[in-house]
XYZ file of N, CA and C in Angstrom:
825
model
N 15.876 33.893 20.810
C 15.375 32.464 20.862
C 13.821 32.516 20.776
N 13.215 33.470 21.511
C 11.778 33.601 21.549
C 11.193 33.890 20.117
N 11.844 34.731 19.349
C 11.508 35.066 18.052
C 11.448 33.805 17.110
N 12.521 33.024 17.299
C 12.675 31.755 16.520
C 11.572 30.831 16.904
N 11.266 30.699 18.218
C 10.160 29.820 18.579
C 8.858 30.196 18.059
N 8.655 31.563 18.110
C 7.305 32.017 17.597
C 7.180 31.821 16.188
N 8.326 31.980 15.372
C 8.315 31.773 13.981
C 8.054 30.363 13.600
N 8.635 29.436 14.394
C 8.378 28.037 14.206
C 6.911 27.641 14.402
N 6.389 28.245 15.361
C 4.906 28.073 15.693
C 4.063 28.503 14.515
N 4.364 29.649 14.035
C 3.569 30.213 12.876
C 3.758 29.400 11.665
N 4.973 28.895 11.409
C 5.229 27.969 10.200
C 4.505 26.655 10.362
N 4.447 26.149 11.564
C 3.831 24.828 11.751
C 2.257 24.871 12.006
N 1.802 26.149 12.136
C 0.392 26.292 12.437
C -0.607 25.631 11.333
N -0.284 25.917 9.987
C -1.182 25.233 9.037
C -1.163 23.671 9.064
N 0.088 23.170 9.353
C 0.192 21.689 9.425
C -0.533 21.153 10.616
N -0.391 21.839 11.778
C -1.169 21.338 13.039
C -2.606 21.520 12.843
N -3.090 22.567 12.136
C -4.570 22.684 11.835
C -5.051 21.607 10.938
N -4.288 21.303 9.929
C -4.591 20.262 9.004
C -4.629 18.883 9.632
N -3.664 18.668 10.546
C -3.677 17.377 11.298
C -4.830 17.267 12.229
N -5.205 18.390 12.870
C -6.334 18.327 13.804
C -7.631 18.173 13.119
N -7.868 18.662 11.956
C -9.053 18.573 11.227
C -9.201 17.263 10.437
N -8.181 16.818 9.871
C -8.296 15.701 8.990
C -7.618 14.355 9.472
N -6.979 14.365 10.627
C -6.358 13.228 11.139
C -6.861 12.921 12.566
N -6.719 13.910 13.453
C -7.096 13.634 14.813
C -8.600 13.621 15.027
N -9.308 14.550 14.443
C -10.764 14.605 14.608
C -11.375 13.347 14.077
N -11.100 12.884 12.816
C -11.646 11.669 12.293
C -11.391 10.471 13.194
N -10.156 10.411 13.677
C -9.768 9.286 14.635
C -10.662 9.237 15.858
N -10.933 10.439 16.427
C -11.723 10.603 17.665
C -13.162 10.125 17.294
N -13.669 10.545 16.191
C -15.003 10.052 15.784
C -15.062 8.640 15.595
N -14.092 7.983 15.007
C -14.140 6.574 14.782
C -14.127 5.802 16.174
N -13.300 6.316 17.063
C -13.281 5.736 18.363
C -14.532 5.924 19.181
N -15.184 7.077 18.970
C -16.473 7.417 19.609
C -17.565 6.508 19.162
N -17.706 6.279 17.858
C -18.698 5.423 17.326
C -18.477 3.940 17.610
N -17.212 3.570 17.737
C -16.841 2.231 17.927
C -17.247 1.788 19.341
N -17.299 2.679 20.313
C -17.659 2.322 21.744
C -18.925 2.878 22.113
N -19.852 3.194 21.234
C -21.207 3.585 21.472
C -22.156 2.898 20.645
N -23.460 2.882 21.044
C -24.478 2.303 20.195
C -25.194 3.419 19.454
N -26.211 3.003 18.663
C -26.916 4.000 17.834
C -27.519 5.161 18.661
N -27.809 4.948 19.893
C -28.397 5.992 20.738
C -27.321 6.842 21.396
N -26.049 6.525 21.258
C -24.938 7.257 21.844
C -24.572 6.743 23.204
N -25.026 5.643 23.624
C -24.680 5.033 24.924
C -23.430 4.250 24.875
N -22.522 4.286 25.845
C -21.295 3.526 25.831
C -21.555 2.021 25.831
N -20.873 1.373 25.009
C -21.001 -0.070 24.893
C -19.740 -0.801 24.272
N -19.682 -2.023 24.615
C -18.531 -2.873 24.007
C -19.074 -3.851 22.958
N -20.413 -3.739 22.722
C -21.048 -4.760 21.872
C -20.357 -4.738 20.432
N -20.033 -3.557 19.990
C -19.331 -3.455 18.640
C -18.033 -4.098 18.624
N -17.289 -3.937 19.699
C -15.960 -4.583 19.708
C -16.096 -6.137 19.833
N -17.155 -6.578 20.506
C -17.342 -7.978 20.731
C -17.706 -8.666 19.406
N -18.416 -7.923 18.499
C -18.777 -8.475 17.204
C -17.596 -8.655 16.262
N -16.486 -7.970 16.573
C -15.378 -8.141 15.660
C -14.924 -9.590 15.419
N -15.095 -10.439 16.476
C -14.738 -11.828 16.363
C -15.453 -12.506 15.304
N -16.625 -12.079 14.911
C -17.399 -12.764 13.914
C -16.755 -12.504 12.498
N -15.916 -11.552 12.382
C -15.296 -11.247 11.124
C -13.764 -11.620 11.080
N -13.380 -12.506 12.034
C -11.968 -12.939 12.154
C -11.493 -13.603 10.828
N -12.321 -14.451 10.203
C -12.005 -15.090 8.947
C -11.810 -14.012 7.882
N -12.657 -12.933 7.850
C -12.595 -11.974 6.854
C -11.273 -11.167 7.064
N -11.014 -10.906 8.246
C -9.725 -10.190 8.488
C -8.497 -11.013 8.053
N -8.557 -12.293 8.332
C -7.433 -13.199 7.913
C -7.358 -13.304 6.342
N -8.525 -13.292 5.744
C -8.500 -13.345 4.284
C -7.980 -12.067 3.678
N -8.341 -10.970 4.310
C -7.824 -9.698 3.833
C -6.339 -9.514 4.047
N -5.889 -10.042 5.178
C -4.413 -10.044 5.440
C -3.659 -10.935 4.415
N -4.298 -12.092 4.191
C -3.522 -13.009 3.248
C -3.505 -12.440 1.827
N -4.588 -11.836 1.331
C -4.623 -11.160 0.055
C -3.663 -10.068 -0.053
N -3.694 -9.216 0.951
C -2.763 -8.077 0.989
C -1.306 -8.507 1.078
N -1.005 -9.578 1.824
C 0.351 -10.122 1.942
C 0.837 -10.656 0.653
N -0.055 -11.407 -0.051
C 0.281 -11.967 -1.372
C 0.589 -10.869 -2.403
N -0.300 -9.838 -2.459
C -0.123 -8.780 -3.332
C 1.128 -8.028 -3.046
N 1.462 -7.758 -1.737
C 2.660 -7.028 -1.296
C 3.882 -7.822 -1.764
N 3.914 -9.168 -1.551
C 5.134 -9.977 -1.942
C 5.372 -9.902 -3.474
N 4.235 -10.025 -4.232
C 4.398 -9.957 -5.680
C 4.855 -8.609 -6.060
N 4.342 -7.566 -5.510
C 4.899 -6.205 -5.828
C 6.391 -6.053 -5.506
N 6.798 -6.596 -4.357
C 8.170 -6.499 -4.032
C 9.078 -7.266 -4.947
N 8.613 -8.552 -5.383
C 9.392 -9.310 -6.249
C 9.551 -8.586 -7.651
N 8.503 -7.897 -8.087
C 8.616 -7.205 -9.387
C 9.318 -5.916 -9.211
N 9.063 -5.181 -8.154
C 9.626 -3.813 -7.979
C 11.163 -3.817 -7.695
N 11.644 -4.820 -6.861
C 13.023 -4.676 -6.434
C 13.997 -4.745 -7.636
N 13.960 -5.725 -8.458
C 14.882 -5.800 -9.509
C 14.694 -4.610 -10.455
N 13.473 -4.224 -10.717
C 13.227 -3.075 -11.609
C 13.853 -1.706 -11.019
N 13.638 -1.569 -9.740
C 14.088 -0.370 -9.118
C 15.697 -0.410 -9.067
N 16.282 -1.604 -8.928
C 17.728 -1.711 -8.926
C 18.266 -1.368 -10.473
N 17.611 -1.961 -11.372
C 18.020 -1.727 -12.745
C 17.956 -0.238 -13.103
N 16.819 0.360 -12.625
C 16.554 1.805 -12.906
C 17.570 2.650 -12.214
N 17.883 2.371 -11.036
C 18.927 3.124 -10.254
C 20.263 3.084 -10.919
N 20.564 2.009 -11.596
C 21.927 1.774 -12.317
C 21.921 2.413 -13.717
N 20.786 2.896 -14.204
C 20.704 3.381 -15.476
C 21.031 4.800 -15.670
N 21.188 5.374 -16.837
C 21.506 6.805 -16.983
C 20.311 7.723 -16.471
N 20.656 8.955 -16.247
C 19.767 9.975 -15.691
C 18.541 10.128 -16.594
N 18.753 10.230 -17.863
C 17.708 10.495 -18.790
C 16.657 9.338 -18.775
N 17.274 8.173 -18.790
C 16.391 6.967 -18.722
C 15.651 6.858 -17.385
N 16.328 7.219 -16.324
C 15.661 7.172 -15.054
C 14.362 8.223 -15.036
N 14.609 9.351 -15.550
C 13.496 10.347 -15.582
C 12.309 9.816 -16.413
N 12.677 9.272 -17.606
C 11.579 8.760 -18.419
C 10.918 7.558 -17.763
N 11.611 6.682 -17.127
C 11.026 5.518 -16.518
C 10.151 5.889 -15.313
N 10.592 6.840 -14.556
C 9.893 7.268 -13.343
C 8.565 7.923 -13.797
N 8.673 8.624 -14.897
C 7.472 9.299 -15.394
C 6.435 8.179 -15.898
N 6.939 7.205 -16.587
C 6.064 6.039 -17.001
C 5.493 5.309 -15.835
N 6.246 5.132 -14.761
C 5.720 4.504 -13.600
C 4.588 5.243 -12.942
N 4.787 6.601 -12.846
C 3.798 7.453 -12.221
C 2.620 7.811 -13.218
N 2.764 7.611 -14.502
C 1.665 7.901 -15.416
C 0.326 7.319 -15.077
N 0.228 6.030 -14.766
C -1.017 5.426 -14.384
C -1.679 6.091 -13.188
N -0.856 6.646 -12.297
C -1.394 7.177 -11.049
C -2.034 8.542 -11.306
N -1.832 9.062 -12.474
C -2.510 10.423 -12.843
C -3.921 10.107 -13.309
N -4.223 8.870 -13.587
C -5.648 8.530 -13.999
C -6.423 8.149 -12.709
N -7.761 8.115 -12.897
C -8.676 7.751 -11.761
C -8.439 6.289 -11.368
N -8.381 6.065 -10.029
C -8.228 4.713 -9.571
C -9.404 3.804 -10.027
N -10.555 4.429 -10.084
C -11.760 3.637 -10.589
C -11.601 3.266 -12.032
N -11.111 4.142 -12.890
C -10.967 3.820 -14.311
C -9.915 2.746 -14.488
N -8.842 2.895 -13.769
C -7.711 1.894 -13.917
C -8.230 0.468 -13.548
N -8.992 0.421 -12.515
C -9.535 -0.913 -12.074
C -10.652 -1.465 -13.071
N -11.516 -0.524 -13.505
C -12.581 -0.881 -14.407
C -12.106 -1.360 -15.701
N -10.924 -0.805 -16.147
C -10.413 -1.172 -17.472
C -10.100 -2.692 -17.547
N -9.763 -3.305 -16.375
C -9.386 -4.695 -16.344
C -10.650 -5.579 -16.583
N -11.803 -5.124 -16.481
C -13.078 -5.865 -16.890
C -13.036 -6.194 -18.375
N -12.575 -5.230 -19.215
C -12.525 -5.451 -20.621
C -11.284 -6.316 -21.008
N -10.307 -6.469 -20.132
C -9.191 -7.215 -20.414
C -9.326 -8.714 -20.016
N -9.940 -8.938 -18.847
C -10.097 -10.265 -18.263
C -11.423 -10.862 -18.514
N -12.406 -10.180 -19.124
C -13.752 -10.777 -19.380
C -13.774 -11.979 -20.250
N -14.950 -12.586 -20.353
C -15.001 -13.787 -21.115
C -14.754 -13.499 -22.637
N -15.199 -12.304 -23.069
C -14.898 -11.874 -24.492
C -13.911 -10.697 -24.418
N -13.151 -10.692 -23.419
C -12.162 -9.565 -23.254
C -10.857 -9.793 -24.236
N -10.014 -8.856 -24.014
C -8.736 -8.772 -24.887
C -7.962 -10.119 -24.739
N -7.709 -10.586 -23.516
C -6.881 -11.683 -23.324
C -7.448 -13.033 -23.994
N -8.789 -13.128 -23.696
C -9.497 -14.337 -24.273
C -9.503 -14.325 -25.757
N -9.689 -13.158 -26.324
C -9.517 -13.041 -27.840
C -8.184 -13.422 -28.324
N -7.161 -12.990 -27.626
C -5.888 -13.401 -28.133
C -5.650 -14.931 -27.979
N -6.137 -15.490 -26.810
C -6.044 -16.947 -26.616
C -6.822 -17.671 -27.667
N -7.983 -17.110 -28.121
C -8.797 -17.630 -29.112
C -8.096 -17.720 -30.471
N -7.154 -16.850 -30.768
C -6.497 -16.958 -32.054
C -5.597 -18.075 -32.138
N -5.173 -18.694 -31.076
C -4.335 -19.908 -31.051
C -5.063 -21.110 -30.534
N -6.476 -20.949 -30.513
C -7.199 -22.052 -30.198
C -7.360 -22.420 -28.691
N -7.076 -21.454 -27.906
C -7.168 -21.662 -26.456
C -8.329 -20.892 -25.846
N -8.838 -21.425 -24.681
C -9.919 -20.614 -24.018
C -11.221 -20.888 -24.488
N -12.190 -20.035 -24.078
C -11.975 -18.854 -23.228
C -11.840 -19.319 -21.764
N -11.066 -18.529 -21.030
C -10.755 -18.829 -19.626
C -11.504 -17.930 -18.750
N -11.862 -18.522 -17.587
C -12.636 -17.715 -16.662
C -11.666 -16.990 -15.703
N -11.522 -15.711 -15.886
C -10.465 -14.995 -15.136
C -11.082 -13.988 -14.147
N -12.260 -13.439 -14.496
C -12.892 -12.460 -13.650
C -13.563 -13.247 -12.467
N -13.895 -12.394 -11.507
C -14.597 -12.866 -10.242
C -13.828 -14.064 -9.624
N -12.504 -13.974 -9.511
C -11.561 -14.899 -8.947
C -10.689 -14.169 -7.978
N -10.059 -14.897 -7.145
C -9.099 -14.357 -6.279
C -7.818 -13.798 -7.021
N -7.441 -14.554 -8.050
C -6.323 -14.105 -8.869
C -6.593 -12.760 -9.434
N -7.811 -12.568 -9.900
C -8.156 -11.245 -10.546
C -8.084 -10.130 -9.530
N -8.535 -10.366 -8.286
C -8.472 -9.357 -7.229
C -6.954 -9.023 -6.887
N -6.086 -10.059 -6.743
C -4.681 -9.846 -6.464
C -4.052 -9.110 -7.637
N -4.422 -9.482 -8.869
C -3.897 -8.785 -10.047
C -4.228 -7.268 -10.019
N -5.533 -6.973 -9.590
C -5.857 -5.557 -9.467
C -5.098 -4.798 -8.422
N -4.824 -5.506 -7.302
C -4.054 -4.871 -6.160
C -2.633 -4.644 -6.658
N -2.030 -5.609 -7.331
C -0.672 -5.405 -7.827
C -0.590 -4.348 -8.856
N -1.483 -4.275 -9.803
C -1.435 -3.287 -10.886
C -1.621 -1.877 -10.240
N -2.542 -1.653 -9.312
C -2.850 -0.390 -8.770
C -1.796 0.064 -7.848
N -1.169 -0.765 -7.069
C -0.255 -0.405 -5.948
C 1.236 -0.695 -6.198
N 1.533 -1.255 -7.392
C 2.982 -1.515 -7.796
C 3.813 -0.179 -7.738
N 3.290 0.935 -8.240
C 4.221 2.100 -8.240
C 4.564 2.510 -6.771
N 3.729 2.311 -5.827
C 4.014 2.586 -4.459
C 5.095 1.722 -3.891
N 5.390 0.669 -4.477
C 6.535 -0.228 -4.105
C 7.796 0.231 -4.835
N 7.652 0.568 -6.144
C 8.794 0.858 -7.012
C 9.474 2.156 -6.492
N 8.695 3.265 -6.348
C 9.236 4.551 -6.105
C 10.081 4.662 -4.835
N 9.625 4.045 -3.620
C 10.461 4.230 -2.430
C 11.742 3.445 -2.565
N 11.674 2.261 -3.146
C 12.901 1.448 -3.318
C 13.905 2.148 -4.335
N 13.365 2.584 -5.354
C 14.154 3.318 -6.342
C 14.856 4.591 -5.712
N 14.049 5.395 -4.913
C 14.641 6.519 -4.292
C 15.824 6.251 -3.375
N 15.660 5.202 -2.558
C 16.782 4.758 -1.742
C 17.946 4.257 -2.509
N 17.766 3.469 -3.530
C 18.821 2.874 -4.290
C 19.569 3.960 -5.113
N 18.754 4.946 -5.612
C 19.422 6.055 -6.408
C 20.373 6.830 -5.516
N 20.230 6.902 -4.252
C 21.036 7.640 -3.288
C 22.133 6.771 -2.748
N 22.153 5.416 -3.117
C 23.173 4.546 -2.486
C 24.570 4.853 -2.951
N 25.491 4.762 -1.999
C 26.931 4.949 -2.268
C 27.559 3.753 -3.016
N 27.807 3.873 -4.266
C 28.307 2.709 -5.069
C 29.643 2.361 -4.592
N 30.455 3.303 -3.951
C 31.757 2.956 -3.467
C 31.748 1.794 -2.448
N 30.491 1.654 -1.722
C 30.479 0.500 -0.771
C 30.409 -0.827 -1.573
N 29.618 -0.771 -2.629
C 29.528 -2.009 -3.481
C 30.820 -2.327 -4.083
N 31.589 -1.380 -4.514
C 32.921 -1.579 -5.183
C 33.854 -2.107 -4.143
N 33.793 -1.474 -2.962
C 34.715 -2.039 -1.795
C 34.388 -3.484 -1.486
N 33.112 -3.858 -1.446
C 32.818 -5.224 -1.197
C 33.295 -6.174 -2.250
N 33.206 -5.825 -3.495
C 33.711 -6.564 -4.588
C 35.225 -6.641 -4.643
N 35.962 -5.593 -4.184
C 37.400 -5.554 -4.109
C 37.965 -6.561 -2.972
N 37.026 -6.666 -1.974
C 37.313 -7.518 -0.860
C 37.002 -9.031 -1.124
N 36.580 -9.255 -2.337
C 36.270 -10.649 -2.828
C 34.826 -11.091 -2.742
N 33.928 -10.181 -2.458
C 32.475 -10.615 -2.421
C 32.017 -10.873 -3.844
N 31.256 -11.970 -3.917
C 30.585 -12.301 -5.226
C 29.380 -11.418 -5.442
N 28.772 -11.370 -6.617
C 27.590 -10.490 -6.877
C 26.393 -10.876 -5.948
N 26.283 -12.159 -5.651
C 25.212 -12.642 -4.800
C 25.431 -12.232 -3.428
N 26.677 -12.453 -2.953
C 27.060 -12.021 -1.612
C 26.957 -10.521 -1.365
N 27.337 -9.753 -2.372
C 27.316 -8.325 -2.323
C 25.860 -7.855 -2.234
N 24.965 -8.516 -3.011
C 23.599 -8.195 -2.983
C 22.953 -8.509 -1.620
N 23.328 -9.602 -1.052
C 22.710 -10.008 0.179
C 23.227 -9.218 1.456
N 24.494 -8.909 1.390
C 25.104 -8.307 2.536
C 25.341 -6.813 2.463
N 25.192 -6.267 1.319
C 25.386 -4.766 1.137
C 24.192 -4.057 0.573
N 23.769 -4.456 -0.671
C 22.700 -3.754 -1.357
C 21.411 -3.874 -0.617
N 20.952 -5.117 -0.259
C 19.685 -5.171 0.463
C 19.629 -4.519 1.742
N 20.691 -4.644 2.652
C 20.610 -3.851 3.849
C 20.532 -2.365 3.676
N 21.168 -1.831 2.637
C 21.130 -0.407 2.394
C 19.677 0.016 1.952
N 19.033 -0.873 1.239
C 17.737 -0.527 0.588
C 16.517 -0.938 1.530
N 16.857 -1.416 2.806
C 15.780 -1.794 3.757
C 14.792 -0.614 3.936
N 15.246 0.585 4.150
C 14.217 1.683 4.421
C 13.227 1.852 3.239
N 13.742 1.743 2.028
C 12.765 1.744 0.896
C 11.839 0.561 0.833
N 12.419 -0.589 1.142
C 11.590 -1.800 1.227
C 10.504 -1.683 2.221
N 10.776 -1.230 3.431
C 9.888 -1.059 4.552
C 8.884 -0.007 4.132
N 9.204 1.082 3.512
C 8.231 2.016 3.050
C 7.259 1.481 2.059
N 7.886 0.839 1.078
C 7.026 0.168 0.031
C 6.049 -0.771 0.505
N 6.430 -1.691 1.421
C 5.666 -2.641 2.013
C 4.451 -2.048 2.728
N 4.717 -0.925 3.440
C 3.673 -0.287 4.173
C 2.656 0.348 3.217
N 3.150 1.043 2.158
C 2.400 1.699 1.248
C 1.525 0.799 0.308
N 1.875 -0.398 0.230
C 1.132 -1.409 -0.552
C 0.249 -2.297 0.326
N 0.769 -2.717 1.501
C 0.015 -3.612 2.273
C -1.227 -2.921 2.836
N -1.117 -1.767 3.395
C -2.150 -1.036 4.055
C -3.380 -0.857 3.098
N -3.226 -0.248 1.847
C -4.382 -0.115 1.029
C -4.932 -1.432 0.444
N -4.045 -2.423 0.300
C -4.477 -3.761 -0.184
C -5.396 -4.411 0.827
N -5.068 -4.315 2.088
C -5.945 -4.994 3.076
C -7.338 -4.265 3.184
N -7.269 -2.880 3.036
C -8.560 -2.170 3.278
C -9.278 -1.893 2.001
N -8.908 -2.366 0.861
C -9.583 -2.089 -0.416
C -11.014 -2.702 -0.496
N -11.835 -2.068 -1.205
C -13.168 -2.658 -1.499
C -13.659 -2.576 -2.901
N -13.205 -1.631 -3.598
C -13.583 -1.408 -5.021
C -12.979 -2.443 -5.946
N -11.782 -2.852 -5.656
C -11.116 -3.856 -6.500
C -11.935 -5.128 -6.385
N -12.313 -5.611 -5.126
C -12.995 -6.772 -4.952
C -14.344 -6.760 -5.575
N -14.981 -5.573 -5.498
C -16.387 -5.513 -6.089
C -16.285 -5.585 -7.590
N -15.383 -5.077 -8.218
C -15.290 -5.086 -9.728
C -14.580 -6.373 -10.240
N -13.466 -6.716 -9.765
C -12.766 -7.856 -10.258
C -13.103 -9.202 -9.538
N -13.646 -8.990 -8.279
C -14.111 -10.232 -7.643
C -15.567 -10.500 -7.787
N -16.346 -9.478 -8.309
C -17.684 -9.764 -8.630
C -18.607 -10.219 -7.446
N -18.228 -9.668 -6.297
C -18.974 -10.011 -5.077
C -18.745 -11.543 -4.579
N -17.878 -12.301 -5.298
C -17.570 -13.593 -4.846
C -16.532 -13.633 -3.680
N -15.815 -12.536 -3.581
C -14.741 -12.491 -2.573
C -15.046 -11.295 -1.691
N -15.088 -11.508 -0.355
C -15.377 -10.392 0.522
C -14.236 -10.141 1.505
N -13.608 -8.964 1.418
C -12.637 -8.584 2.341
C -13.123 -7.570 3.305
N -12.305 -7.235 4.250
C -12.855 -6.402 5.358
C -13.251 -5.023 4.946
N -12.603 -4.606 3.804
C -13.008 -3.288 3.266
C -14.399 -3.349 2.743
N -14.896 -4.458 2.144
C -16.204 -4.551 1.673
C -17.212 -4.598 2.807
N -16.812 -5.223 3.964
C -17.667 -5.244 5.086
C -17.860 -3.908 5.657
N -16.847 -3.120 5.757
C -16.915 -1.874 6.370
C -17.713 -0.901 5.413
N -17.507 -1.016 4.159
C -18.201 -0.204 3.167
C -19.748 -0.548 3.227
N -20.060 -1.883 3.472
C -21.420 -2.236 3.517
C -22.070 -1.690 4.767
N -21.266 -1.731 5.908
C -21.847 -1.153 7.111
C -22.288 0.314 7.086
N -21.502 1.051 6.273
C -21.756 2.515 6.132
C -22.799 2.823 5.009
N -22.748 1.986 3.947
C -23.571 2.388 2.793
C -24.851 1.671 2.729
N -24.884 0.388 3.259
C -26.079 -0.434 3.136
C -26.808 -0.651 4.426
N -26.024 -1.082 5.433
C -26.721 -1.423 6.699
C -26.886 -0.217 7.637
N -26.185 0.841 7.298
C -26.190 2.051 8.035
C -25.858 1.770 9.591
N -25.079 0.822 9.690
C -24.564 0.512 11.108
C -23.168 1.130 11.259
N -23.183 2.437 11.596
C -21.960 3.185 11.603
C -21.106 2.741 12.807
N -21.704 2.173 13.787
C -20.988 1.853 15.007
C -20.089 0.637 14.776
N -20.739 -0.477 14.180
C -19.946 -1.579 13.898
C -18.924 -1.264 12.786
N -19.310 -0.488 11.753
C -18.341 -0.035 10.763
C -17.127 0.699 11.424
N -17.364 1.586 12.399
C -16.296 2.224 13.062
C -15.465 1.270 13.843
N -16.027 0.274 14.522
C -15.275 -0.760 15.239
C -14.365 -1.486 14.362
N -14.830 -1.905 13.191
C -13.965 -2.589 12.258
C -12.915 -1.705 11.725
N -13.297 -0.451 11.485
C -12.253 0.522 11.003
C -11.097 0.756 12.037
N -11.611 0.646 13.336
C -10.583 0.898 14.371
C -9.536 -0.204 14.394
N -9.997 -1.442 14.066
C -8.964 -2.495 13.955
C -7.975 -2.236 12.880
N -8.526 -1.784 11.704
C -7.625 -1.401 10.577
C -6.681 -0.245 11.046
N -7.154 0.731 11.698
C -6.354 1.795 12.230
C -5.178 1.222 13.081
N -5.494 0.268 13.897
C -4.461 -0.320 14.724
C -3.334 -1.111 13.891
N -3.875 -1.742 12.814
C -3.009 -2.456 11.921
C -2.035 -1.391 11.224
N -2.702 -0.297 10.793
C -1.904 0.770 10.115
C -0.797 1.307 11.055
N -1.212 1.503 12.381
C -0.229 2.064 13.298
C 0.927 1.093 13.543
N 0.579 -0.253 13.538
C 1.605 -1.269 13.608
C 2.561 -1.188 12.444
N 1.977 -1.069 11.300
C 2.826 -0.967 9.980
C 3.735 0.256 10.141
N 3.225 1.399 10.496
C 3.924 2.618 10.671
C 5.038 2.429 11.714
N 4.779 1.735 12.840
C 5.769 1.459 13.760
C 6.872 0.724 13.276
N 6.613 -0.416 12.406
C 7.628 -1.138 11.777
C 8.417 -0.296 10.814
N 7.697 0.554 10.084
C 8.416 1.418 9.136
C 9.373 2.327 9.803
N 8.987 2.999 10.966
C 9.792 3.925 11.708
C 11.039 3.173 12.272
N 10.832 1.884 12.613
C 11.958 1.119 13.188
C 13.042 0.912 12.151
N 12.616 0.633 10.850
C 13.634 0.463 9.813
C 14.141 1.711 9.171
N 13.440 2.777 9.373
C 13.795 4.060 8.712
C 14.163 5.139 9.820
N 14.842 4.729 10.853
C 15.237 5.607 11.891
C 16.300 6.660 11.246
N 16.032 7.940 11.566
C 16.805 8.903 10.926
C 18.303 8.799 11.349
N 18.627 8.125 12.474
C 20.049 7.915 12.852
C 20.657 6.702 12.262
N 19.816 5.904 11.513
C 20.349 4.677 10.898
C 19.775 4.583 9.518
N 20.667 4.912 8.506
C 20.149 4.873 7.094
C 20.353 3.523 6.470
N 20.503 2.520 7.339
C 20.622 1.136 6.704
C 22.004 0.654 6.973
N 22.100 -0.483 7.667
C 23.385 -0.995 8.040
C 23.945 -1.828 6.874
N 25.253 -1.947 6.884
C 26.000 -2.789 5.918
C 26.834 -3.813 6.672
N 26.693 -5.014 6.365
C 27.459 -6.119 7.020
C 28.284 -6.847 6.003
N 29.581 -6.697 6.086
C 30.437 -7.320 5.161
C 30.895 -8.686 5.719
């Protein structure tokens, strides 16, 4: 037993070291700067200033929520169709979904400037039929579009992974018992896919709320989310303490999302089915 315990410790050592260096240590630094001033003295002034950015937090949450809902609406039927397709088609489709992720996030976002611009691709197409030009850049819709485009794969893949492992005999049993397709979807398929949905929501909502590059490029500085404020505190104002306090709030939000995710993806419960 002692040899097994020692072996487990040796195997876990790299992971524990990685967690200590890149997870625990940064969190400690954020907490330290959030509760100190520029001279290193303990203070709650940074936390008290968070209330001044309440509207920015709400705007960030609303944008992140809208982007997450749109991603879910697009990803769920696509993932279901993909899971019901042949193996070769699934492999090709998953590769196509992941293909944009192999490119730089900055390049993917910047490319939308040439698509949505006043003389961009879309306005040129509209011009061929006598429409436009339309003002699409530097708007909230452009920012949400950028979020959906960049984070949609993070919604598709978890849902598809869960649906691909789904036991189709449960669906067939529900249909044999007289369930309609809509009833079967609502009472069988969706409950079974809840872990994938929860994972996808977390993976899309968290980066959407904290993003700043998308708003800078597609929002043109007209829309300010909390990620922009934090980035400005570190890059322009050099107010690391306030930036850390704002980051601490985002960390709490992330922990809440992870708590919700763990609740729906309990290892002892792979998703309930209610007939």
